[in-house]
mmCIF file of C-alpha atoms and ligand atoms in Angstrom:
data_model
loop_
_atom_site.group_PDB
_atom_site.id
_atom_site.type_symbol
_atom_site.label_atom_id
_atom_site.label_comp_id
_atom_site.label_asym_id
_atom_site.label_seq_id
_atom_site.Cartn_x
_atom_site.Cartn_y
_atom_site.Cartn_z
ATOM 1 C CA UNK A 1 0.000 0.000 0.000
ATOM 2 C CA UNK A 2 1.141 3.517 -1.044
ATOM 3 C CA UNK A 3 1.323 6.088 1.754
ATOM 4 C CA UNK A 4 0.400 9.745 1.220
ATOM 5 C CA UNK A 5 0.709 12.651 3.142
ATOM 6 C CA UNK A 6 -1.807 15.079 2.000
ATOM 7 C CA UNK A 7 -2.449 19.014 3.814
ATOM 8 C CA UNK A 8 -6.380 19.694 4.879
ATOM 9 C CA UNK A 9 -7.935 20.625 1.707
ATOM 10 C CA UNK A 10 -11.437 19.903 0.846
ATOM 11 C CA UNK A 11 -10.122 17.061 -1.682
ATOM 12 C CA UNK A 12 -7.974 15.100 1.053
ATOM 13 C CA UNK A 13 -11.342 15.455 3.667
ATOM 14 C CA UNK A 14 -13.734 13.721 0.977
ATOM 15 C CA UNK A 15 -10.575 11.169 0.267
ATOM 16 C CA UNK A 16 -10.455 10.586 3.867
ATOM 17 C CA UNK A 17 -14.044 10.574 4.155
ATOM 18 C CA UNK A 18 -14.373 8.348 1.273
ATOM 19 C CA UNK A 19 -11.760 5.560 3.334
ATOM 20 C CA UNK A 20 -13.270 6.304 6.267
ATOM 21 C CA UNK A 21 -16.477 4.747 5.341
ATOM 22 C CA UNK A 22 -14.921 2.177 3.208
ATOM 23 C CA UNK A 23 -14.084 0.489 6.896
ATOM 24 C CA UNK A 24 -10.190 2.204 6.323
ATOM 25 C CA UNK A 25 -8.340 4.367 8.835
ATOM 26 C CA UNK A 26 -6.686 7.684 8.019
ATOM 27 C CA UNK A 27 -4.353 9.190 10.452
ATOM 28 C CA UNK A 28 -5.147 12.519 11.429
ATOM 29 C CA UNK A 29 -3.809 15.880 13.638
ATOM 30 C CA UNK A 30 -5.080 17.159 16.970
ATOM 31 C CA UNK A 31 -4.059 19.464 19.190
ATOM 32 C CA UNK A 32 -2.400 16.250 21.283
ATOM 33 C CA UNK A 33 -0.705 13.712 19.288
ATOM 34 C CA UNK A 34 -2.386 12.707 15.581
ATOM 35 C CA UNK A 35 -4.714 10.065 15.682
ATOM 36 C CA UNK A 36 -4.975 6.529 13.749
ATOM 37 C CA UNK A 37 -8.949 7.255 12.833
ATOM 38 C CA UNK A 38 -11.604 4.716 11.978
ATOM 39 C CA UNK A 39 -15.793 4.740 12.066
ATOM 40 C CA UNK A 40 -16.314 3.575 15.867
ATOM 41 C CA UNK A 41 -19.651 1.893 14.525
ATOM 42 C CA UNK A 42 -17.794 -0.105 12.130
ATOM 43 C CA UNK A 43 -16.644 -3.351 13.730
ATOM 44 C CA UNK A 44 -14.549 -3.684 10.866
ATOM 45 C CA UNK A 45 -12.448 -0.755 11.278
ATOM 46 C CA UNK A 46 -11.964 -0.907 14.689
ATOM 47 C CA UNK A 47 -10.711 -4.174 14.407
ATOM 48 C CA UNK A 48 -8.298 -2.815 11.589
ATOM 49 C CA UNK A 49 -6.866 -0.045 14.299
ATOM 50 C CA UNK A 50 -6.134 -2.982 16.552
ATOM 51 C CA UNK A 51 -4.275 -5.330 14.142
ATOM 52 C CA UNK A 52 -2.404 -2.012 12.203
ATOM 53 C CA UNK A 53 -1.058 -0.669 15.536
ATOM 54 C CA UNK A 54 -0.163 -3.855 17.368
ATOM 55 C CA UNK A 55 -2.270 -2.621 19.723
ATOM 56 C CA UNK A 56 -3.155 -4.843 23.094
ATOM 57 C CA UNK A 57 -7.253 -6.101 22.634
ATOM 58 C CA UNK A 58 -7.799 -4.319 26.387
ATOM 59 C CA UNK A 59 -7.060 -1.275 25.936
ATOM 60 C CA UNK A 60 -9.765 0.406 24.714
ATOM 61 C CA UNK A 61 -10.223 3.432 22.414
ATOM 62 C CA UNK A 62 -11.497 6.865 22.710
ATOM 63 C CA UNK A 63 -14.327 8.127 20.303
ATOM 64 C CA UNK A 64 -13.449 11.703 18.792
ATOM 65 C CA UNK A 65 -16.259 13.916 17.915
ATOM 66 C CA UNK A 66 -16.903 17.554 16.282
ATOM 67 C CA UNK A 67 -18.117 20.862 18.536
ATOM 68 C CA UNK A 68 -21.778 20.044 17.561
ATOM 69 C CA UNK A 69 -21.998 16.425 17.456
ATOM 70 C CA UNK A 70 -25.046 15.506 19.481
ATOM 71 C CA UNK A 71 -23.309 13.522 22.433
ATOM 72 C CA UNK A 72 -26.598 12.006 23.164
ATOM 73 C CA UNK A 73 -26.574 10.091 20.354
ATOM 74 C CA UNK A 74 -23.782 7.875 22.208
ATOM 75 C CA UNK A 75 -24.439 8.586 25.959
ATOM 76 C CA UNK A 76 -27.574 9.485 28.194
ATOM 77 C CA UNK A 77 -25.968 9.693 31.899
ATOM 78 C CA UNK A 78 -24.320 13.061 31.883
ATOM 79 C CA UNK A 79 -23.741 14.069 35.892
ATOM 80 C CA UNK A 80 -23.972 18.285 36.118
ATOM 81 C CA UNK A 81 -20.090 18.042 36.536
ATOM 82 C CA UNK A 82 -19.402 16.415 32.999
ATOM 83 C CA UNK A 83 -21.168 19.919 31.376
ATOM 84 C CA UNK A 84 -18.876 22.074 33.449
ATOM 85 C CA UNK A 85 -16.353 20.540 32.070
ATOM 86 C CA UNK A 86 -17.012 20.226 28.571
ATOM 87 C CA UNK A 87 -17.773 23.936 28.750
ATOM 88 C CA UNK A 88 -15.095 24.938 30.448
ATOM 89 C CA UNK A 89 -12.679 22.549 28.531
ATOM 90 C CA UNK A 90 -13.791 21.308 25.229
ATOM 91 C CA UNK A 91 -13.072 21.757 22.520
ATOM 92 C CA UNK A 92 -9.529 20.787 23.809
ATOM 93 C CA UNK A 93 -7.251 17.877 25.215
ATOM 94 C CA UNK A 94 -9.616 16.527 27.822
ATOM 95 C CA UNK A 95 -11.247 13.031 26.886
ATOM 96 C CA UNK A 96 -14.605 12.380 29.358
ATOM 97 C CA UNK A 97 -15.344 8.702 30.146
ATOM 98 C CA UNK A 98 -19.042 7.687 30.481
ATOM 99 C CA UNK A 99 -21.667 4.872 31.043
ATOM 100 C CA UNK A 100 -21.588 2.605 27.903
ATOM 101 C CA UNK A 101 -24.748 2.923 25.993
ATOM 102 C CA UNK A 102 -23.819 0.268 23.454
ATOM 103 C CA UNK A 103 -24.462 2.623 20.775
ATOM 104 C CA UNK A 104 -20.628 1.988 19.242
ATOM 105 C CA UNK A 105 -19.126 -1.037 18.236
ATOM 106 C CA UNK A 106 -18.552 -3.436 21.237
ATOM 107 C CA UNK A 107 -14.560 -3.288 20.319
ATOM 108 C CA UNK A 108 -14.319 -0.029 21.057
ATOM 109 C CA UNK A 109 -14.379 -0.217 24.934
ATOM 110 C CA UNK A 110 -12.905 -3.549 24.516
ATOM 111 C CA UNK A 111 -15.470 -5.157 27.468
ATOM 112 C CA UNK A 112 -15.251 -2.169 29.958
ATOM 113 C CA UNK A 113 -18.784 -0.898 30.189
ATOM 114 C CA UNK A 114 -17.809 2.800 29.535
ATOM 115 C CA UNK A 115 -16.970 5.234 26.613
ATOM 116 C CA UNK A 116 -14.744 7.571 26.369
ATOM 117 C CA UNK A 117 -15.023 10.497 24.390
ATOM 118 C CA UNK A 118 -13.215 13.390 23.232
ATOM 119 C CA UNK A 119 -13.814 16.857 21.212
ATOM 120 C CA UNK A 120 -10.307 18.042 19.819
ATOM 121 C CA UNK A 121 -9.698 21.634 19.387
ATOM 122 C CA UNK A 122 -6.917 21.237 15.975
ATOM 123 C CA UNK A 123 -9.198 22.468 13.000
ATOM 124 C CA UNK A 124 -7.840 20.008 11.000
ATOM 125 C CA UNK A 125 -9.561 17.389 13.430
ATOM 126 C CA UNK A 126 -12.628 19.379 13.229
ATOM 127 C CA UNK A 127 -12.978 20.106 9.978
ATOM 128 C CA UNK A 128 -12.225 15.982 9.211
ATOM 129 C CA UNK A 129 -14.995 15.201 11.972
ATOM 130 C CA UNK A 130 -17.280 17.687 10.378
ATOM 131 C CA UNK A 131 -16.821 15.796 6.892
ATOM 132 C CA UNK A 132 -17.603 12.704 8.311
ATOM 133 C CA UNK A 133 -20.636 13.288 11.037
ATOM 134 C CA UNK A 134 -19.551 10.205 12.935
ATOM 135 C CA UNK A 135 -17.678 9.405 15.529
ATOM 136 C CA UNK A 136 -14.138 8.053 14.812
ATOM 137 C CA UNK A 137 -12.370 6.161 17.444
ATOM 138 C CA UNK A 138 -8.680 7.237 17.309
ATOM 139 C CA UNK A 139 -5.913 6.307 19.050
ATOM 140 C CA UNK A 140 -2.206 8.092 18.859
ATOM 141 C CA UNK A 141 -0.864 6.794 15.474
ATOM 142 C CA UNK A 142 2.250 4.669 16.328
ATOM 143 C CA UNK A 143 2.995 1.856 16.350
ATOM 144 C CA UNK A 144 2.084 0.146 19.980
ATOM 145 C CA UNK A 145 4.582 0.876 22.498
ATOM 146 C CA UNK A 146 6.346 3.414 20.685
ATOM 147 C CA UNK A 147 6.694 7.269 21.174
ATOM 148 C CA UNK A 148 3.541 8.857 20.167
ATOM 149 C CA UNK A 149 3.782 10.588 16.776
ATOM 150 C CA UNK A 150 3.310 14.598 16.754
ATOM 151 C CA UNK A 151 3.919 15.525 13.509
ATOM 152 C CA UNK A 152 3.065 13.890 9.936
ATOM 153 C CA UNK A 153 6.645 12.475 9.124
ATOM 154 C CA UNK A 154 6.368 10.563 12.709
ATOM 155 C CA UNK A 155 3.206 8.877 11.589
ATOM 156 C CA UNK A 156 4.845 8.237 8.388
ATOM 157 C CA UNK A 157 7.586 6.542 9.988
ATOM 158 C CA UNK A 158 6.000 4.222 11.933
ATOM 159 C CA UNK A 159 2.748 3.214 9.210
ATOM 160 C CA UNK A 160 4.070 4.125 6.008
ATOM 161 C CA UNK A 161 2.397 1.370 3.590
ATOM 162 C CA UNK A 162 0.212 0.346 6.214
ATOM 163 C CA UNK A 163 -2.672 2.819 5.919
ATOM 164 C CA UNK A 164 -3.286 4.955 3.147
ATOM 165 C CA UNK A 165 -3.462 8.520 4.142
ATOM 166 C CA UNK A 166 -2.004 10.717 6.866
ATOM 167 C CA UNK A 167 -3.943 14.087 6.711
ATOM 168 C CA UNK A 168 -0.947 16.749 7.817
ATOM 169 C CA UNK A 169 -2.048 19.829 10.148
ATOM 170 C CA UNK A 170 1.694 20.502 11.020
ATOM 171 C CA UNK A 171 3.264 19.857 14.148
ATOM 172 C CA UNK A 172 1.394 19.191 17.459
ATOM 173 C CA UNK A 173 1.400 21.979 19.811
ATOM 174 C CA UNK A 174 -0.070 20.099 22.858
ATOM 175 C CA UNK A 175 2.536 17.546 22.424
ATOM 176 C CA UNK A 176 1.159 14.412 25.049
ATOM 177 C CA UNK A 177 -2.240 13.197 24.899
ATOM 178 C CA UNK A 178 -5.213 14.368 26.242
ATOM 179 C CA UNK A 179 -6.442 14.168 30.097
ATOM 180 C CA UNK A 180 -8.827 10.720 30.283
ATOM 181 C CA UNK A 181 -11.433 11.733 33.522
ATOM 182 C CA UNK A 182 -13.875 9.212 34.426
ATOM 183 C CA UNK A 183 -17.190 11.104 34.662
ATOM 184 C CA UNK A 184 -19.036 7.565 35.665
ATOM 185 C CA UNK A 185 -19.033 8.733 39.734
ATOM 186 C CA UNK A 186 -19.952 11.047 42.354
ATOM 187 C CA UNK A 187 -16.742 13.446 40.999
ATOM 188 C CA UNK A 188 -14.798 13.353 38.363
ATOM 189 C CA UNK A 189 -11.230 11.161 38.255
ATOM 190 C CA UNK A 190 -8.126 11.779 36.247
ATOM 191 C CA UNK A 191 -7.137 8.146 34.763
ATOM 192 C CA UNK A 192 -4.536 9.398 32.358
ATOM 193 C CA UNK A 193 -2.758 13.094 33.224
ATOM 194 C CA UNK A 194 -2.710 15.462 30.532
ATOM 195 C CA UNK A 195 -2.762 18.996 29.452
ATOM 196 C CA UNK A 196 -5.541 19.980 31.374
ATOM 197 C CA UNK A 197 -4.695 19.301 35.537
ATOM 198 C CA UNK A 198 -5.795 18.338 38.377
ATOM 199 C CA UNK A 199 -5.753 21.610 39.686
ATOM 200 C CA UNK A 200 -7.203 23.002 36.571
ATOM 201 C CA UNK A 201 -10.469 21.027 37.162
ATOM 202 C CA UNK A 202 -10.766 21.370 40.826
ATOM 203 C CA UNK A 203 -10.931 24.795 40.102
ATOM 204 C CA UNK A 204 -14.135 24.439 37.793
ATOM 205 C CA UNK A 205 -15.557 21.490 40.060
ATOM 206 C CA UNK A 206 -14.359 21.426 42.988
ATOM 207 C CA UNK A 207 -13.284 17.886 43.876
ATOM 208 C CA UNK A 208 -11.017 15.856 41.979
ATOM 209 C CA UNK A 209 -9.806 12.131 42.103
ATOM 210 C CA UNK A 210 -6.737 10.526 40.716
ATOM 211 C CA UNK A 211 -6.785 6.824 39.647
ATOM 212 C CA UNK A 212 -4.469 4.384 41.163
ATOM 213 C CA UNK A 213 -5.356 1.195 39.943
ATOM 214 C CA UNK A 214 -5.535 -1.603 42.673
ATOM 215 C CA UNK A 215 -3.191 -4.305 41.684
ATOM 216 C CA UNK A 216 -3.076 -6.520 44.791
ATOM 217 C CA UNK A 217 -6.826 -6.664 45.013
ATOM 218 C CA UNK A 218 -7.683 -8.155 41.740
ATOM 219 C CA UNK A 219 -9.912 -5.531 40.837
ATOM 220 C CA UNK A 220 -10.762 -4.908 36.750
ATOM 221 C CA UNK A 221 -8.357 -1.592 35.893
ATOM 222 C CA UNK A 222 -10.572 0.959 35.160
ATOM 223 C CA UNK A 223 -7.959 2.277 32.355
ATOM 224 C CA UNK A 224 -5.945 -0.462 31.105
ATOM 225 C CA UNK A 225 -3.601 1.902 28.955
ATOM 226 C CA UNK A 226 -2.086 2.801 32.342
ATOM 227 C CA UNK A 227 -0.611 -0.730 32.832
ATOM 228 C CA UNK A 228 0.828 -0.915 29.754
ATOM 229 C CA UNK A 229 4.781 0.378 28.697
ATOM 230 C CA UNK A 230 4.559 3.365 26.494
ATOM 231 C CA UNK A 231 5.778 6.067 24.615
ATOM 232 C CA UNK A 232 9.377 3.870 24.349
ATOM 233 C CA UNK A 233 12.065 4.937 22.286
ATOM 234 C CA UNK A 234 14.536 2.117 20.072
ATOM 235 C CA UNK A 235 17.257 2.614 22.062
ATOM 236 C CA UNK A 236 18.584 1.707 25.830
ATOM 237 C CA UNK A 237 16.503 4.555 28.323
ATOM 238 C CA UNK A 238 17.373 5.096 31.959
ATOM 239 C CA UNK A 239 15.857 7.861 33.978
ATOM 240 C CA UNK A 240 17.825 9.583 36.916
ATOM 241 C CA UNK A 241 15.995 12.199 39.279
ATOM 242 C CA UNK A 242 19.695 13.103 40.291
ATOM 243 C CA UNK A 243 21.800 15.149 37.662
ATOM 244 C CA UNK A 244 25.137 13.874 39.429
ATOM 245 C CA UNK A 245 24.149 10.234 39.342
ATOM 246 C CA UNK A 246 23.082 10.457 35.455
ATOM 247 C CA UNK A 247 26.361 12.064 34.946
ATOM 248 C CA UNK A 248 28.531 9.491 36.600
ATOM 249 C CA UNK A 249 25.945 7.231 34.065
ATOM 250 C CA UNK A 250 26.358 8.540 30.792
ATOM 251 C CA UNK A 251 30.475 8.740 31.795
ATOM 252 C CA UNK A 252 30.358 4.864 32.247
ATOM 253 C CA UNK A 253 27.983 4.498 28.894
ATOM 254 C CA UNK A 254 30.413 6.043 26.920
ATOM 255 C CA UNK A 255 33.471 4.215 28.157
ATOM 256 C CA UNK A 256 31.438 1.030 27.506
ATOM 257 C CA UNK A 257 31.286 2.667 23.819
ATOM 258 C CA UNK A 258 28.113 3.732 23.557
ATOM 259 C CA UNK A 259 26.851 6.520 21.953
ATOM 260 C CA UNK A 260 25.250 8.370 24.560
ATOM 261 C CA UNK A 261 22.161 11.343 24.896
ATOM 262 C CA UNK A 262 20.795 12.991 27.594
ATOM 263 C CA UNK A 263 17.481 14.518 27.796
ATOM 264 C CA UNK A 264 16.877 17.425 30.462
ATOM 265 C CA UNK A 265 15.293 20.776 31.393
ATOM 266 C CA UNK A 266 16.969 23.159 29.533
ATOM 267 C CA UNK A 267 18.235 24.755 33.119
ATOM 268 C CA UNK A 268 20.457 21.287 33.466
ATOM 269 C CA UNK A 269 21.664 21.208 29.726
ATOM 270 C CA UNK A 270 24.973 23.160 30.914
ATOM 271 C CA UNK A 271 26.421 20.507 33.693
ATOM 272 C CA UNK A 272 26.588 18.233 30.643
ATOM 273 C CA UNK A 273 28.144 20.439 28.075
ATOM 274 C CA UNK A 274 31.570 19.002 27.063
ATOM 275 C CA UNK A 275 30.955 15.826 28.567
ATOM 276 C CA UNK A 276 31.048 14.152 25.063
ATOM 277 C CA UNK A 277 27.048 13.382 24.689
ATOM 278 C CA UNK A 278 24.606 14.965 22.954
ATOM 279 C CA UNK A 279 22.349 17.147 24.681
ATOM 280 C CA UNK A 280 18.640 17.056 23.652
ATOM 281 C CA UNK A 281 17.037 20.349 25.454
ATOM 282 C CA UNK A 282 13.005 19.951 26.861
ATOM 283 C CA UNK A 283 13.060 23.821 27.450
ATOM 284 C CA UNK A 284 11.787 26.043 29.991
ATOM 285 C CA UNK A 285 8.486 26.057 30.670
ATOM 286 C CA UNK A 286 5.902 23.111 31.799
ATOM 287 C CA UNK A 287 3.942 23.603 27.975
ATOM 288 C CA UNK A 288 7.247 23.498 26.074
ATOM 289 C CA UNK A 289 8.335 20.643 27.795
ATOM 290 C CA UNK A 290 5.261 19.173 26.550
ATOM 291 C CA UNK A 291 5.670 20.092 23.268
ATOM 292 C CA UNK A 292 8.778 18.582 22.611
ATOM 293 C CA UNK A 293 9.033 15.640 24.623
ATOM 294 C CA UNK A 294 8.035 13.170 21.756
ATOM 295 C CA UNK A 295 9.590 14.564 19.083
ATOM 296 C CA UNK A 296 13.511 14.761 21.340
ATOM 297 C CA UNK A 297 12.225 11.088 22.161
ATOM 298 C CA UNK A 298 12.005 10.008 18.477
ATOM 299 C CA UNK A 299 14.798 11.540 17.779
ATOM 300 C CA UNK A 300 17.094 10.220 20.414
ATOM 301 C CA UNK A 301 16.123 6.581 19.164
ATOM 302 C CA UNK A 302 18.641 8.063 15.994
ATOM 303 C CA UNK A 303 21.134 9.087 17.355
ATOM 304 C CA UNK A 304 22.164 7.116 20.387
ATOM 305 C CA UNK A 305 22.922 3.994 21.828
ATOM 306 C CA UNK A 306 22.043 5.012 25.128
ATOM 307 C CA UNK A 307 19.096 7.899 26.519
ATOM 308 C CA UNK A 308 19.681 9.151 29.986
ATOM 309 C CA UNK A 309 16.675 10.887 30.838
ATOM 310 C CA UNK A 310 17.075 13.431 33.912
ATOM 311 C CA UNK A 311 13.976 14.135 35.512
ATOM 312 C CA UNK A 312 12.743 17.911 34.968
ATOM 313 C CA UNK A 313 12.606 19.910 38.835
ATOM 314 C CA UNK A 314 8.761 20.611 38.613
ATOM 315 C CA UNK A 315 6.638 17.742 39.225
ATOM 316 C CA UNK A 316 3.192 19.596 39.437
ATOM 317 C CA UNK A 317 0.696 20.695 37.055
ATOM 318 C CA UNK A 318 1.019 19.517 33.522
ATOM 319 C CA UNK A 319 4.497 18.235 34.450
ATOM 320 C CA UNK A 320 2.527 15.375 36.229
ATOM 321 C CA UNK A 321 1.508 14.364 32.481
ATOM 322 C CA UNK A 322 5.005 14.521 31.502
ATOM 323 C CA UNK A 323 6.549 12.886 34.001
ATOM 324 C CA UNK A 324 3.853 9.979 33.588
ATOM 325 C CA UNK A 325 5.055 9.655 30.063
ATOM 326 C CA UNK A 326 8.639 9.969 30.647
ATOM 327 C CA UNK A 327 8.681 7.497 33.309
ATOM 328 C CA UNK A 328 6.662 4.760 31.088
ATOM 329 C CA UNK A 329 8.755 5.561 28.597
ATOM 330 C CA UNK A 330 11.807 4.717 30.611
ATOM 331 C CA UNK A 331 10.286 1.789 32.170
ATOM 332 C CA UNK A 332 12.240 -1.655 31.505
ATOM 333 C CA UNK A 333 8.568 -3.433 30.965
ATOM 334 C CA UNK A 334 4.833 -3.425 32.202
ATOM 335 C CA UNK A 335 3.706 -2.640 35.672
ATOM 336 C CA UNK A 336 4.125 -6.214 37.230
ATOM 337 C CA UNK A 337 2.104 -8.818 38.030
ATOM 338 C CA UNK A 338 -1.034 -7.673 35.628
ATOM 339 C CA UNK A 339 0.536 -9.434 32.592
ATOM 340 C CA UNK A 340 0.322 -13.056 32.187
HETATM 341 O O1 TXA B 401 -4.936 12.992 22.975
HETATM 342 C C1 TXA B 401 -5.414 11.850 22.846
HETATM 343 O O2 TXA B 401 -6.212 11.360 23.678
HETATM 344 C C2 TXA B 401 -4.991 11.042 21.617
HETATM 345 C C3 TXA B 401 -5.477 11.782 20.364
HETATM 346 C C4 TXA B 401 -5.217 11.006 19.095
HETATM 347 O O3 TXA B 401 -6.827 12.102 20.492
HETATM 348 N N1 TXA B 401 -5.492 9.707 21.673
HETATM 349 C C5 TXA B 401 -4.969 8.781 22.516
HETATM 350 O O4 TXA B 401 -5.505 7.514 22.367
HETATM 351 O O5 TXA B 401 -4.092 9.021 23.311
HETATM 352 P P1 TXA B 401 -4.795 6.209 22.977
HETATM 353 O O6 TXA B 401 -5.647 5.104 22.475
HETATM 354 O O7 TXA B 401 -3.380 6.196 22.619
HETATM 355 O O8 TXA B 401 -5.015 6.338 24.515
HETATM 356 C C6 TXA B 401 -6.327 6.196 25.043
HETATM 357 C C7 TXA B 401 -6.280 6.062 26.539
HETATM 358 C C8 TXA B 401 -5.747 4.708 26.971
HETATM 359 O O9 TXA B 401 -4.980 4.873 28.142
HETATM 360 C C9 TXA B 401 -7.038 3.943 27.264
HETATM 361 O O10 TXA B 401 -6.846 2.915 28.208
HETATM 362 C C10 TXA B 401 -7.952 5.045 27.784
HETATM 363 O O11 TXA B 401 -7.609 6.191 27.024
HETATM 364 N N2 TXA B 401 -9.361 4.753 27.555
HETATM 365 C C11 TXA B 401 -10.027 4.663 26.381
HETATM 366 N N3 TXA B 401 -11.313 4.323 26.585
HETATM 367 C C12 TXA B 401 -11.474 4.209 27.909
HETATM 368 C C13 TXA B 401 -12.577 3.868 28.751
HETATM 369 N N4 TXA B 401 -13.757 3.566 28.263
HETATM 370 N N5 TXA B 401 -12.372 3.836 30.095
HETATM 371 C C14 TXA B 401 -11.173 4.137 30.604
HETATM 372 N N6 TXA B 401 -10.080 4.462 29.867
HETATM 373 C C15 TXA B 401 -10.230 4.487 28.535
HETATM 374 MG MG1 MG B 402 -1.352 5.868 22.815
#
């Protein structure tokens, strides 16, 4: 299969439309990470997303919709807290997880009696979503386990003659995917840490829980995407909280022979200046951070042997979300004991 890139023009939505109702996926942009798109009433296609991505059959997928989709065509309980936050949130990178009304195809939610559901802010996203009035489940468009894509050429890498069209609305400026919040209880809980914070909706809602999933007791994971290694790069990826200790690292790295990078706050790029490895800068602030952590991921599995990771000072607000990836993406495997 021949793999295109195409920009958002009306000819590339009604190709992509076209595909999309053929039972095909298309990848497209958000505001996040691009998405690997398919109808979610199409058994078919969300099948497809499954076997094209590699993707684990329990984790399920979230259904993206456009500003004026009629949500009640796929959900009826709604608690007063869900509205606040779609109106204070949405469009944007916050995905809302309700009571399963069957209305989607039962692979979607892969068994889990709950949707979730999502209304991206990229126009490109919209204006695709607008073309094709339906739903489309979409997860991020790489491969399983690797670094999620946030521009074009990254889907490209990972899929190219394995789906037929990425639609390209430039690079991502969220950069990590959206917030996941259960809206299925009393108050609303963050499964998956994102853009939008904790502190962001306890300031719209009040009270706000975070998901730690229960391993010892047996219990079904609520999200099963958090038990899962993520976001990995091809390449050897330790991750030091100390700067001294993951200098006294890369040192004995490169004297094994490796070629070695380091990945840090831009305010610790100088203590490894003319040490010999190459220096991939996350910036300043919590957003660029964000921003660039894929892309510095992706391109550390091209350039080195070896990625020591130092973890960046601030661990609150959307850092939580990068942290979260940066640590699964470090990780040496799953969370034990919930894998056979
Ligand atoms: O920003 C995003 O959310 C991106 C863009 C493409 O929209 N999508 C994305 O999809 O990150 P994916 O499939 O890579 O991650 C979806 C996450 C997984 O952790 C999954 O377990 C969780 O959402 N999820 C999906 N449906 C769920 C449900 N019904 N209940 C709980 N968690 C769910
Ligand atoms: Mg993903």
């Amino acid at each position: 299969m021949n793999t295109q890139i195409k920009k958002i023009t009306p000819e590339s939505l009604q190709e992509a439309k076209n595909i999309i109702f053929e039972g095909g996926v298309v990848a497209i942009p958000t505001e996040t990470v691009y998405g690997l798109g398919g109808n979610a009433f199409d058994d078919f296609a969300v099948k497809r997303i499954f076997e094209v991505k590699g993707r684990p059959n329990d984790n399920p997928l979230i259904a993206h919709v456009h500003t004026d989709y009629d949500l009640s065509k796929i959900i009826d309980y709604d608690p007063p807290y869900a509205k606040k936050l779609r109106e204070a949130f949405l469009p944007g990178p916050l995905t809302l997880v309700y009571p399963s009304t069957g209305k989607v195809s039962p692979f979607v939610s892969c068994g889990l009696d709950t949707l979730a559901v999502r209304v991206p802010s990229h126009t490109g996203a919209q204006a695709f979503l607008r073309e094709v009035a339906i739903p489309i489940v979409a997860p991020s468009a790489n491969l399983s386990r690797h670094v999620s894509p946030t521009s074009a050429r990254h889907v490209f890498d990972d899929f190219n003659g394995k789906i037929p069209l990425i639609l390209d609305g430039g690079d991502c400026t969220g950069g990590i995917e959206s917030t996941v919040c259960d809206c299925t209880g009393d108050i609303p809980v963050i499964l998956r840490p994102g853009l939008v914070t904790k502190e962001m909706i306890e300031k719209v809602v009040g009270a706000c829980g975070e998901y730690v999933p229960d391993l010892a007791s047996g219990e079904k994971v609520k999200s099963p995407g958090v038990l899962y290694k993520h976001y990995s790069p091809r390449c050897k990826t330790l991750l030091f909280t100390d700067g001294n200790a993951a200098k006294e690292r890369a040192a004995a790295e490169r004297t094994a022979g490796a070629r070695v990078a380091v990945l840090c706050e831009n305010a610790s790029v100088s203590a490894f200046v003319g040490t010999g490895v190459t220096v991939l800068d996350l910036g300043k602030t919590q957003t660029e951070m964000a921003a660039k952590l894929y892309g510095l991921l992706r391109e550390a599995e091209t350039i080195c042997d070896t990625l020591i990771a130092v973890e960046p000072k601030e661990k609150d607000g959307v850092m939580t979300g990068v942290l979260n990836r940066l640590r699964k993406a470090c990780a040496s495997e799953d969370i034990p004991h919930t894998r056979k």
